[in-house]
PDB file of C-alpha atoms in Angstrom:
ATOM      1  CA  ASN L  13       0.000   0.000   0.000  1.00  0.00           C
ATOM      2  CA  ASN L  14       3.087   2.250  -0.157  1.00  0.00           C
ATOM      3  CA  ILE L  15       2.900   2.997   3.587  1.00  0.00           C
ATOM      4  CA  VAL L  16       6.011   3.089   5.748  1.00  0.00           C
ATOM      5  CA  HIS L  17       5.723   2.815   9.531  1.00  0.00           C
ATOM      6  CA  LEU L  18       8.975   4.562  10.572  1.00  0.00           C
ATOM      7  CA  ASP L  19       8.730   3.466  14.233  1.00  0.00           C
ATOM      8  CA  ILE L  20       8.921  -0.321  14.269  1.00  0.00           C
ATOM      9  CA  LYS L  21       9.962  -1.426  17.745  1.00  0.00           C
ATOM     10  CA  LEU L  22       9.005  -4.045  20.317  1.00  0.00           C
ATOM     11  CA  GLU L  23       6.614  -1.664  22.046  1.00  0.00           C
ATOM     12  CA  ASN L  24       4.625  -1.242  18.821  1.00  0.00           C
ATOM     13  CA  ILE L  25       4.019  -4.941  18.185  1.00  0.00           C
ATOM     14  CA  LEU L  26       0.862  -6.330  19.751  1.00  0.00           C
ATOM     15  CA  VAL L  27       0.798 -10.067  20.356  1.00  0.00           C
ATOM     16  CA  GLY L  28      -2.419 -12.044  20.202  1.00  0.00           C
ATOM     17  CA  PRO L  29      -3.769 -14.700  17.868  1.00  0.00           C
ATOM     18  CA  THR L  30      -1.863 -12.694  15.233  1.00  0.00           C
ATOM     19  CA  LEU L  31       0.871 -10.058  15.426  1.00  0.00           C
ATOM     20  CA  VAL L  32      -0.370  -6.527  14.876  1.00  0.00           C
ATOM     21  CA  LEU L  33       1.765  -3.472  14.205  1.00  0.00           C
ATOM     22  CA  ALA L  34       0.458  -0.488  16.202  1.00  0.00           C
ATOM     23  CA  ASP L  35       1.129   3.242  16.609  1.00  0.00           C
ATOM     24  CA  PHE L  36       1.157   4.740  13.133  1.00  0.00           C
ATOM     25  CA  GLU L  37       1.959   8.248  14.424  1.00  0.00           C
ATOM     26  CA  PHE L  38       5.007   8.600  12.135  1.00  0.00           C
ATOM     27  CA  ALA L  39       3.652   6.513   9.246  1.00  0.00           C
ATOM     28  CA  LYS L  40       3.393   8.072   5.828  1.00  0.00           C
ATOM     29  CA  SER L  41       2.696   7.240   2.248  1.00  0.00           C
ATOM     30  CA  CYS L  42       5.903   6.888   0.210  1.00  0.00           C
ATOM     31  CA  LYS L  43       6.587   5.868  -3.332  1.00  0.00           C
ATOM     32  CA  PRO L  44       9.234   3.166  -3.869  1.00  0.00           C
ATOM     33  CA  GLY L  45      12.567   4.878  -4.386  1.00  0.00           C
ATOM     34  CA  GLN L  46      11.518   8.030  -2.535  1.00  0.00           C
ATOM     35  CA  LEU L  47      14.079   9.172   0.033  1.00  0.00           C
ATOM     36  CA  LEU L  48      13.286  10.870   3.336  1.00  0.00           C
ATOM     37  CA  THR L  49      15.456  13.218   5.380  1.00  0.00           C
ATOM     38  CA  GLU L  50      13.607  13.720   8.678  1.00  0.00           C
ATOM     39  CA  PHE L  51      14.765  11.772  11.732  1.00  0.00           C
ATOM     40  CA  VAL L  52      11.740   9.981  13.195  1.00  0.00           C
ATOM     41  CA  GLY L  53      11.265   6.862  15.251  1.00  0.00           C
ATOM     42  CA  SER L  54      13.115   5.446  18.212  1.00  0.00           C
ATOM     43  CA  PRO L  55      16.899   5.942  18.279  1.00  0.00           C
ATOM     44  CA  HIS L  56      17.717   2.391  19.431  1.00  0.00           C
ATOM     45  CA  TYR L  57      15.986   0.983  16.333  1.00  0.00           C
ATOM     46  CA  SER L  58      17.381   3.540  13.851  1.00  0.00           C
ATOM     47  CA  ALA L  59      19.359   2.541  10.780  1.00  0.00           C
ATOM     48  CA  PRO L  60      22.878   3.979  10.375  1.00  0.00           C
ATOM     49  CA  GLU L  61      21.808   6.340   7.595  1.00  0.00           C
ATOM     50  CA  LEU L  62      19.295   7.955   9.973  1.00  0.00           C
ATOM     51  CA  VAL L  63      21.877   8.582  12.695  1.00  0.00           C
ATOM     52  CA  ASN L  64      24.190   9.933   9.970  1.00  0.00           C
ATOM     53  CA  ARG L  65      21.400  12.365   8.993  1.00  0.00           C
ATOM     54  CA  ALA L  66      21.668  11.184   5.371  1.00  0.00           C
ATOM     55  CA  PRO L  67      18.696  10.783   3.019  1.00  0.00           C
ATOM     56  CA  TYR L  68      17.327   7.281   3.545  1.00  0.00           C
ATOM     57  CA  ASP L  69      14.999   4.758   1.968  1.00  0.00           C
ATOM     58  CA  PRO L  70      12.109   4.440   4.457  1.00  0.00           C
ATOM     59  CA  TYR L  71      11.298   0.886   3.341  1.00  0.00           C
ATOM     60  CA  ARG L  72      14.851  -0.245   4.090  1.00  0.00           C
ATOM     61  CA  SER L  73      14.783   1.657   7.358  1.00  0.00           C
ATOM     62  CA  ASP L  74      11.641  -0.266   8.417  1.00  0.00           C
ATOM     63  CA  ILE L  75      13.341  -3.548   7.489  1.00  0.00           C
ATOM     64  CA  TYR L  76      16.398  -2.571   9.532  1.00  0.00           C
ATOM     65  CA  SER L  77      14.162  -1.790  12.533  1.00  0.00           C
ATOM     66  CA  ALA L  78      12.417  -5.160  12.117  1.00  0.00           C
ATOM     67  CA  GLY L  79      15.870  -6.774  12.219  1.00  0.00           C
ATOM     68  CA  VAL L  80      16.592  -5.012  15.511  1.00  0.00           C
ATOM     69  CA  VAL L  81      13.293  -6.389  16.847  1.00  0.00           C
ATOM     70  CA  LEU L  82      14.236  -9.902  15.713  1.00  0.00           C
ATOM     71  CA  TYR L  83      17.650  -9.572  17.368  1.00  0.00           C
ATOM     72  CA  ALA L  84      16.039  -8.414  20.629  1.00  0.00           C
ATOM     73  CA  LEU L  85      13.568 -11.314  20.601  1.00  0.00           C
ATOM     74  CA  GLY L  86      16.407 -13.809  20.283  1.00  0.00           C
ATOM     75  CA  HIS L  87      18.838 -12.218  22.709  1.00  0.00           C
ATOM     76  CA  GLY L  88      16.646 -10.484  25.271  1.00  0.00           C
ATOM     77  CA  PHE L  89      18.316  -7.124  24.683  1.00  0.00           C
ATOM     78  CA  LEU L  90      18.893  -4.636  21.864  1.00  0.00           C
ATOM     79  CA  PRO L  91      22.018  -4.940  19.683  1.00  0.00           C
ATOM     80  CA  PHE L  92      23.216  -1.391  20.387  1.00  0.00           C
ATOM     81  CA  GLY L  93      23.138   0.678  23.531  1.00  0.00           C
ATOM     82  CA  GLY L  94      24.882   3.558  25.192  1.00  0.00           C
ATOM     83  CA  SER L  95      24.591   5.894  28.130  1.00  0.00           C
ATOM     84  CA  THR L  96      24.213   8.865  25.741  1.00  0.00           C
ATOM     85  CA  TYR L  97      22.774   9.273  22.251  1.00  0.00           C
ATOM     86  CA  ARG L  98      26.279  10.119  21.004  1.00  0.00           C
ATOM     87  CA  GLU L  99      27.551   6.750  22.255  1.00  0.00           C
ATOM     88  CA  LEU L 100      24.476   4.909  20.935  1.00  0.00           C
ATOM     89  CA  PHE L 101      24.861   6.470  17.483  1.00  0.00           C
ATOM     90  CA  ARG L 102      28.591   5.660  17.418  1.00  0.00           C
ATOM     91  CA  ARG L 103      27.778   2.019  18.093  1.00  0.00           C
ATOM     92  CA  ILE L 104      25.020   1.941  15.457  1.00  0.00           C
ATOM     93  CA  ARG L 105      27.420   3.451  12.908  1.00  0.00           C
ATOM     94  CA  SER L 106      30.050   0.817  13.734  1.00  0.00           C
ATOM     95  CA  GLY L 107      27.616  -1.992  12.900  1.00  0.00           C
ATOM     96  CA  LYS L 108      29.356  -4.258  15.419  1.00  0.00           C
ATOM     97  CA  TYR L 109      27.184  -6.425  17.633  1.00  0.00           C
ATOM     98  CA  GLN L 110      27.469  -9.750  19.391  1.00  0.00           C
ATOM     99  CA  ILE L 111      25.643 -12.950  18.430  1.00  0.00           C
ATOM    100  CA  ASN L 112      24.974 -15.435  21.203  1.00  0.00           C
ATOM    101  CA  PRO L 113      26.702 -18.644  20.034  1.00  0.00           C
ATOM    102  CA  LYS L 114      24.049 -20.733  21.818  1.00  0.00           C
ATOM    103  CA  LEU L 115      21.230 -19.500  19.598  1.00  0.00           C
ATOM    104  CA  ASP L 116      19.550 -22.095  17.440  1.00  0.00           C
ATOM    105  CA  GLU L 117      20.865 -22.130  13.847  1.00  0.00           C
ATOM    106  CA  ARG L 118      17.326 -21.700  12.510  1.00  0.00           C
ATOM    107  CA  TYR L 119      17.114 -18.367  14.323  1.00  0.00           C
ATOM    108  CA  LEU L 120      20.530 -17.258  13.051  1.00  0.00           C
ATOM    109  CA  TYR L 121      19.362 -17.913   9.506  1.00  0.00           C
ATOM    110  CA  LEU L 122      16.719 -15.198   9.995  1.00  0.00           C
ATOM    111  CA  LEU L 123      19.336 -12.666  11.060  1.00  0.00           C
TER     112      LEU L 123
END
């Protein structure tokens, strides 16, 4: 439907008989290939291009955020953290995170 959510995070996923994505406060209609420049969403789930303040593909940004959610579901914590936003953004830019070696291989395939 050419709608991007722009705030995919654990808190916006409702669990019931089916999973439901909630809170469309930042959602907008975007054409494929359209780039956005505004920083919206939750910093811990933000793609590197957002923290770099570069134009970004909102569809890819939503996929990145969904990957952060998947990581958190498997590990019990977010892949990047920091005591300040500066530190958090530095870690997001680095792209370095730890994978628990005890995770099931089927889960790792999804990452």
